[in-house]
mmCIF file of C-alpha atoms in Angstrom:
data_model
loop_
_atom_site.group_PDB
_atom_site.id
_atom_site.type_symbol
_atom_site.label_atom_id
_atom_site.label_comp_id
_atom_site.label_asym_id
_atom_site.label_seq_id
_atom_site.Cartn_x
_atom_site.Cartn_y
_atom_site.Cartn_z
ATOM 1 C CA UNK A 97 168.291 136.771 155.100
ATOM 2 C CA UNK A 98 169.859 139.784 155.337
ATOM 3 C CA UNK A 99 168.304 143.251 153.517
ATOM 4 C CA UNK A 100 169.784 144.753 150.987
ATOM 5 C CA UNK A 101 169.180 148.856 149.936
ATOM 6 C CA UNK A 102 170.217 149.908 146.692
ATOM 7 C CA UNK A 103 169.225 153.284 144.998
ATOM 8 C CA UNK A 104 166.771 152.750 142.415
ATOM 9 C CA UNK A 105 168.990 154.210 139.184
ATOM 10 C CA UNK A 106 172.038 155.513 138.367
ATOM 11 C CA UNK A 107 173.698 157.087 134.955
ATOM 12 C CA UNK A 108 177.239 156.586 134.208
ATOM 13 C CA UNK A 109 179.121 158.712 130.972
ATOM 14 C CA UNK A 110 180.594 155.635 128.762
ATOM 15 C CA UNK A 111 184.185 155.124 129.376
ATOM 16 C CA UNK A 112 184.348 156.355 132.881
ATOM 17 C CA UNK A 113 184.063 154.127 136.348
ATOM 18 C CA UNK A 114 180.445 153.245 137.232
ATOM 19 C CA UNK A 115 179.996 153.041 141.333
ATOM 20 C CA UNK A 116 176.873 150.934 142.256
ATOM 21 C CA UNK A 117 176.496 151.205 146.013
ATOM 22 C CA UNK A 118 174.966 148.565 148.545
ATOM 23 C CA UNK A 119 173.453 149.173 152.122
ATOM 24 C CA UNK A 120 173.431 145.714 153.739
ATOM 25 C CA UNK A 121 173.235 147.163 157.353
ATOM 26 C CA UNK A 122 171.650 143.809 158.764
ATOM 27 C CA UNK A 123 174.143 141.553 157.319
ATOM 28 C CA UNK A 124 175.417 138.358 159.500
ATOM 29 C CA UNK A 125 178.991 136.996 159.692
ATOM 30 C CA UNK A 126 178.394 133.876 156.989
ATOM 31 C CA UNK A 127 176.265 136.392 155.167
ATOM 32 C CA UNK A 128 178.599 136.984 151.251
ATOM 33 C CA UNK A 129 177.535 139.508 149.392
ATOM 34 C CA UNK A 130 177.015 138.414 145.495
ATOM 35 C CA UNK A 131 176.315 141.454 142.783
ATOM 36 C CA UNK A 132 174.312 140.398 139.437
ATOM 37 C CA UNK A 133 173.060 142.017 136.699
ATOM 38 C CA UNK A 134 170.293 141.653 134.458
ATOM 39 C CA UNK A 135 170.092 142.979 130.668
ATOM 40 C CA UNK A 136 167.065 144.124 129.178
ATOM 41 C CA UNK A 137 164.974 140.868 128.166
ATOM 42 C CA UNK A 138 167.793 138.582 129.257
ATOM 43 C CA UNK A 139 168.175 135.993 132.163
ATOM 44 C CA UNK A 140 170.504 137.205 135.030
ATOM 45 C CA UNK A 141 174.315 136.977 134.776
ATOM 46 C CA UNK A 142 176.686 136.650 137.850
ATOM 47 C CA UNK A 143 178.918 139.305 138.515
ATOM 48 C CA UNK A 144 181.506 138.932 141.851
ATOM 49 C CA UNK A 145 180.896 137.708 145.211
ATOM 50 C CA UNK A 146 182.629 138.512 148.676
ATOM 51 C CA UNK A 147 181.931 138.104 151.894
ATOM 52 C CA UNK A 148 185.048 140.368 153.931
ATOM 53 C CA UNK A 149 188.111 141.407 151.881
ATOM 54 C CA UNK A 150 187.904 143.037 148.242
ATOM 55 C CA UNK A 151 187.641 141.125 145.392
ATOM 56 C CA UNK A 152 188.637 141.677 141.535
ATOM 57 C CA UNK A 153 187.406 139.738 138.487
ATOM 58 C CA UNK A 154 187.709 140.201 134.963
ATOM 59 C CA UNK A 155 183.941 142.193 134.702
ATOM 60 C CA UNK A 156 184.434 144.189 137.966
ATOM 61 C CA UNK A 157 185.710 144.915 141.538
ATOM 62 C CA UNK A 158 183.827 144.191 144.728
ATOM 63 C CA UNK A 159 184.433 146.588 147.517
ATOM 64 C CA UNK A 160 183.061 145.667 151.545
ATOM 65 C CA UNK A 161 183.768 148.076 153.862
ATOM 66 C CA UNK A 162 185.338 147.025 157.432
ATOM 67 C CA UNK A 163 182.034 146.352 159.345
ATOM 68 C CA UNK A 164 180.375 144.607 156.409
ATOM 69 C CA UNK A 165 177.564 146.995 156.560
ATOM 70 C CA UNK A 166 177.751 148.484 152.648
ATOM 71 C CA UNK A 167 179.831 147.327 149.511
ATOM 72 C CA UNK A 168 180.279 148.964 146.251
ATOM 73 C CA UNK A 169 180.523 147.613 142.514
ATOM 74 C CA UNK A 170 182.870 149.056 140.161
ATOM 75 C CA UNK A 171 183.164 148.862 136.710
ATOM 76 C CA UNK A 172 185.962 150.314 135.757
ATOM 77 C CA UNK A 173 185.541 151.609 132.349
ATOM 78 C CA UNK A 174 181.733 151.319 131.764
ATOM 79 C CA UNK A 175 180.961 151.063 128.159
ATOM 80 C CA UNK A 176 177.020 151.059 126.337
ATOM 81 C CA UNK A 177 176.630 147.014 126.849
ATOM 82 C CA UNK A 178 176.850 147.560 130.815
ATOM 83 C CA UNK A 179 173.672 149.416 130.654
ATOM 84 C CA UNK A 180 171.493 147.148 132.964
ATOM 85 C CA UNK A 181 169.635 146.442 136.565
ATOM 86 C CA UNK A 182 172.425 145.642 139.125
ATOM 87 C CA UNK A 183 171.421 143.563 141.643
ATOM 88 C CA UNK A 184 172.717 143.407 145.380
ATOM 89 C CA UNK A 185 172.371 139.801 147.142
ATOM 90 C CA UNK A 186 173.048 138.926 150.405
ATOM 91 C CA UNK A 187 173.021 135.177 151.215
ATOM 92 C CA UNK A 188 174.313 132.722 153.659
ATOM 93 C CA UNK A 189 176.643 130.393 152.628
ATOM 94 C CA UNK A 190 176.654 126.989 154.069
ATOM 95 C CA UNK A 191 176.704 123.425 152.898
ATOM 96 C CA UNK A 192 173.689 122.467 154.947
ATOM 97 C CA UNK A 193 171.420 125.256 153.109
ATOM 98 C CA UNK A 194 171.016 125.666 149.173
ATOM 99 C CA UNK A 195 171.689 128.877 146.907
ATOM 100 C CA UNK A 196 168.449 130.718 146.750
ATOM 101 C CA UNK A 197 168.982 134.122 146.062
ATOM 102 C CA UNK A 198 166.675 136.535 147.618
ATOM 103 C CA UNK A 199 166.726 139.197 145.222
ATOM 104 C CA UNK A 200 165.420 143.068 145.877
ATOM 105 C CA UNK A 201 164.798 145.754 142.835
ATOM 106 C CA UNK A 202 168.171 146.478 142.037
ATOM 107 C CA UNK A 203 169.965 149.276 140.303
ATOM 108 C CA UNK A 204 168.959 150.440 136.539
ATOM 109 C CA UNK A 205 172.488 151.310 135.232
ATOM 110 C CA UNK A 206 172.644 154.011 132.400
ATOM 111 C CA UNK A 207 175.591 154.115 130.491
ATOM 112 C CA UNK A 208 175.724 157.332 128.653
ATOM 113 C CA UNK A 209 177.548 158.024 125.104
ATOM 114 C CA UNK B 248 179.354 124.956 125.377
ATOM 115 C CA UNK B 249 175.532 125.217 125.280
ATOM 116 C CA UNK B 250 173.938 127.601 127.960
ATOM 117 C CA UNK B 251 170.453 127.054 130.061
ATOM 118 C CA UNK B 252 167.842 126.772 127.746
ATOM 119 C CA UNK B 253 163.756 127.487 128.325
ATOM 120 C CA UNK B 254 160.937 126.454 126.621
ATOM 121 C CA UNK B 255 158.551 127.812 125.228
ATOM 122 C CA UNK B 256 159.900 131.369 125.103
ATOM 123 C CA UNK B 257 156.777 132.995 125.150
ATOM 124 C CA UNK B 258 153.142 131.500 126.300
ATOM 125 C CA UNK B 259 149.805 132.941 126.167
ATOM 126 C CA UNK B 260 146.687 130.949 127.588
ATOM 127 C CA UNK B 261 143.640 131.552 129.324
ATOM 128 C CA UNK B 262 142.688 131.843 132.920
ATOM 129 C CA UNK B 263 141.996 128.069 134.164
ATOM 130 C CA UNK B 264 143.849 126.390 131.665
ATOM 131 C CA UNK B 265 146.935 124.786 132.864
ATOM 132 C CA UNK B 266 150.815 125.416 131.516
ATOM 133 C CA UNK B 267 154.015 123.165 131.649
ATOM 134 C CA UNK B 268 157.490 125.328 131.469
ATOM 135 C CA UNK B 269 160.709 123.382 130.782
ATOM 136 C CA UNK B 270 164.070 124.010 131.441
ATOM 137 C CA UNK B 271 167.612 121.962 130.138
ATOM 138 C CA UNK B 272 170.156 122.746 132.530
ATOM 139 C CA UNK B 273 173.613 122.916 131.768
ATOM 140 C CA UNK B 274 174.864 119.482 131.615
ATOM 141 C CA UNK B 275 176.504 118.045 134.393
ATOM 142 C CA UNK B 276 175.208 120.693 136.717
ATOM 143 C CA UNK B 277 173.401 119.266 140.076
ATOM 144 C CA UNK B 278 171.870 122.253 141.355
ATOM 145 C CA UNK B 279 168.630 123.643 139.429
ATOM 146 C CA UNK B 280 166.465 126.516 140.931
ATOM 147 C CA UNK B 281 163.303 128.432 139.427
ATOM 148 C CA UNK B 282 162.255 131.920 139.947
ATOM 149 C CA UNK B 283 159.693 134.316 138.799
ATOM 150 C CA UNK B 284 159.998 137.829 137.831
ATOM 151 C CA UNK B 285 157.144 140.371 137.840
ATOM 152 C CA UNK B 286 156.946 143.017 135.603
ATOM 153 C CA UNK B 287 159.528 145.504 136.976
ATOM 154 C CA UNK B 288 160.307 143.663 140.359
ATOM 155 C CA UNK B 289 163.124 141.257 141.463
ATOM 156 C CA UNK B 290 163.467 137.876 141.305
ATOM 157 C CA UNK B 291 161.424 135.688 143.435
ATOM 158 C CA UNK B 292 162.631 132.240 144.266
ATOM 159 C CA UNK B 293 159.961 129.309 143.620
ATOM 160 C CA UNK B 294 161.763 125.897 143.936
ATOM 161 C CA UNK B 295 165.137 124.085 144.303
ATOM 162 C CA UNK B 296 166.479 120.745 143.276
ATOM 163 C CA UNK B 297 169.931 119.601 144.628
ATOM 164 C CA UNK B 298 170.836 116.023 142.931
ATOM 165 C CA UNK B 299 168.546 113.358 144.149
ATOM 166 C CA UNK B 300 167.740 115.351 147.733
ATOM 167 C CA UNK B 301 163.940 116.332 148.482
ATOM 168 C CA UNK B 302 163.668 119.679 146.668
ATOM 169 C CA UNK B 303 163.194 122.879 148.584
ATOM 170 C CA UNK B 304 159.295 124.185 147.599
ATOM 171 C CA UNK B 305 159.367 126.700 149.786
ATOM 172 C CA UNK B 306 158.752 129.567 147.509
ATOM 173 C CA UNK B 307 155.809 127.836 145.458
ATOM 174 C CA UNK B 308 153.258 130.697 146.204
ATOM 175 C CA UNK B 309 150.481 128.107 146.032
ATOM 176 C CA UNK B 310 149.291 124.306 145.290
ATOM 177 C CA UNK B 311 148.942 125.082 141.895
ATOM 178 C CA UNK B 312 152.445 125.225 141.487
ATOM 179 C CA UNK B 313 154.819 122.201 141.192
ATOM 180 C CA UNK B 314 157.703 121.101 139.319
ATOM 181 C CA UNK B 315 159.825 117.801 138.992
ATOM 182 C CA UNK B 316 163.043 116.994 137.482
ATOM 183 C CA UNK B 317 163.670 113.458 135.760
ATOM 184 C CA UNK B 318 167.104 112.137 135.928
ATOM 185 C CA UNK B 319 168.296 114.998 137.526
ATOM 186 C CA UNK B 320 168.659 116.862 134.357
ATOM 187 C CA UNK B 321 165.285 118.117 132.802
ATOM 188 C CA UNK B 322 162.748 120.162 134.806
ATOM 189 C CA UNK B 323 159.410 120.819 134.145
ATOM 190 C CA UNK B 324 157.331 123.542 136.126
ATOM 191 C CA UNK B 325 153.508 123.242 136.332
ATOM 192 C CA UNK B 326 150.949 125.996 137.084
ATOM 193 C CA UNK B 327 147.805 124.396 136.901
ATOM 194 C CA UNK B 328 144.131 126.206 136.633
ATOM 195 C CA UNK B 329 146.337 129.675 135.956
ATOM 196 C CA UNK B 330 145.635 132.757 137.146
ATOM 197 C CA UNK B 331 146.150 136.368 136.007
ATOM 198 C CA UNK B 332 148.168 137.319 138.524
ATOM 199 C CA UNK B 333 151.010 133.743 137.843
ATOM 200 C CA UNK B 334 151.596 136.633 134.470
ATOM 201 C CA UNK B 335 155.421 136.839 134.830
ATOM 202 C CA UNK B 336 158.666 135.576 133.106
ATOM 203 C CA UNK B 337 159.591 132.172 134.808
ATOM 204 C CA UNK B 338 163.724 131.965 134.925
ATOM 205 C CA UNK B 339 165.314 128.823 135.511
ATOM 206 C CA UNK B 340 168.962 128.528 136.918
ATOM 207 C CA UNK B 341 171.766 125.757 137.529
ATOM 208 C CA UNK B 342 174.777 125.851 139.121
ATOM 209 C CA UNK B 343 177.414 123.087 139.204
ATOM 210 C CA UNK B 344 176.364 121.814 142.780
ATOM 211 C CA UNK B 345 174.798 123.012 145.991
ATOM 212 C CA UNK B 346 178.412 124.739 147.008
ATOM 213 C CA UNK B 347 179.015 126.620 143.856
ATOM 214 C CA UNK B 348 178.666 130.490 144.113
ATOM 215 C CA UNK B 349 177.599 131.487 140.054
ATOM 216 C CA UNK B 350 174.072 130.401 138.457
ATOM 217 C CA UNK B 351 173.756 129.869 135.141
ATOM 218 C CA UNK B 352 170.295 131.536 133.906
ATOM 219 C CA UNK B 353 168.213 130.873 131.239
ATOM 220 C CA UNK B 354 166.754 133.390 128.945
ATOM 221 C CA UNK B 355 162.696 133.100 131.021
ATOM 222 C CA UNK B 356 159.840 131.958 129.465
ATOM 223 C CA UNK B 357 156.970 135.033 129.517
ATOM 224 C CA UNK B 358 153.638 133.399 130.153
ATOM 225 C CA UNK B 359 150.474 136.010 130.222
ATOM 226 C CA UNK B 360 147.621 134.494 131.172
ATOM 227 C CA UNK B 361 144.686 136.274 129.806
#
């Protein structure tokens, strides 16, 4: 499974765009790259996944740059209830193999008032 | 609709003893993983049940560990003769089947083994 890098916090001032960023240098061709985050005390909740082109949900935007080698979360109007660890995955995706996750440290989001 | 839910949602026992962790998935859901989480670390993946496949044990860090699911709903994980170090929150997961990309978690259950 590929690596993923992620710096180890970030702050963000409420109301403006958060950028989480994602080295995934290693990453294979079936490799997606899924983003979840984790609120204090709470189970982990699924973000976005990609694996080549951008992608755009209703919680956030998932950019991948050209060679696959780094992505960036956005959320584009952070407010107080974002504040939380951001995770980075990086997992193949084939119907032969199951869904484990192999999850690093993550990002610890600070949304500012 | 009702979420993943965990039980207990906090256990405390002694080193030795043995603990059973249970998780409801979401019905209908096939797929139904367990983790463990460290104070301050990532996830780490423990087991994986897929319908009525073999399940993947490849992360059990030791014998002592097992789980089983009955009727391919309920799961129950089992540390037996605990240790100090199996202190963690133990997060359970489903996902609607083996090709679905979102996993439902459960809020953990905290065990600290004293």
């Amino acid at each position: 499974d590929a690596k993923t890098t992620q710096p180890t916090s970030m702050d963000c001032a409420e109301g403006r765009a958060a950028n989480l960023p994602c080295n995934h240098s290693t990453i294979s061709g079936n490799e997606y790259v899924y983003w979840y985050r984790q609120i204090h005390s709470q189970g982990p909740q699924y973000i976005i996944h990609g694996l080549k082109n951008n992608e755009t949900n209703e919680m956030a935007s998932l950019i991948i740059t050209e060679d696959r080698k780094s992505s960036t979360l956005i959320l584009p109007h952070a407010t107080l209830r974002d504040t939380a660890v951001y995770y980075c995955i990086v997992r193949v995706f084939n119907a032969g193999n199951n869904r484990k996750l192999i999850w690093g440290l993550g990002t610890s989001l600070a949304v500012n008032p | 609709g009702a979420g993943v839910s965990q039980s207990p949602s906090n256990k405390v026992t002694e080193k030795g003893k043995d603990v059973e962790l249970r998780c409801d998935p979401i019905s209908g859901h096939t797929a139904l993983y367990w983790y463990r989480q460290s104070l301050g670390q990532g996830l780490e993946f423990l087991i994986y049940f897929q319908g009525n496949s073999a399940p993947d044990k490849s992360g059990l860090p030791s014998d002592r560990f097992s789980a089983e699911r009955t009727g391919g709903s309920v799961s129950t994980l089992t540390i037996q003769r605990t240790q100090q170090e199996d202190s963690a929150v133990y997060l359970c997961a489903s996902s609607l089947d083996r090709g679905s990309n979102e996993q439902f978690f459960g809020p953990g259950t905290r065990l600290t083994v004293l």
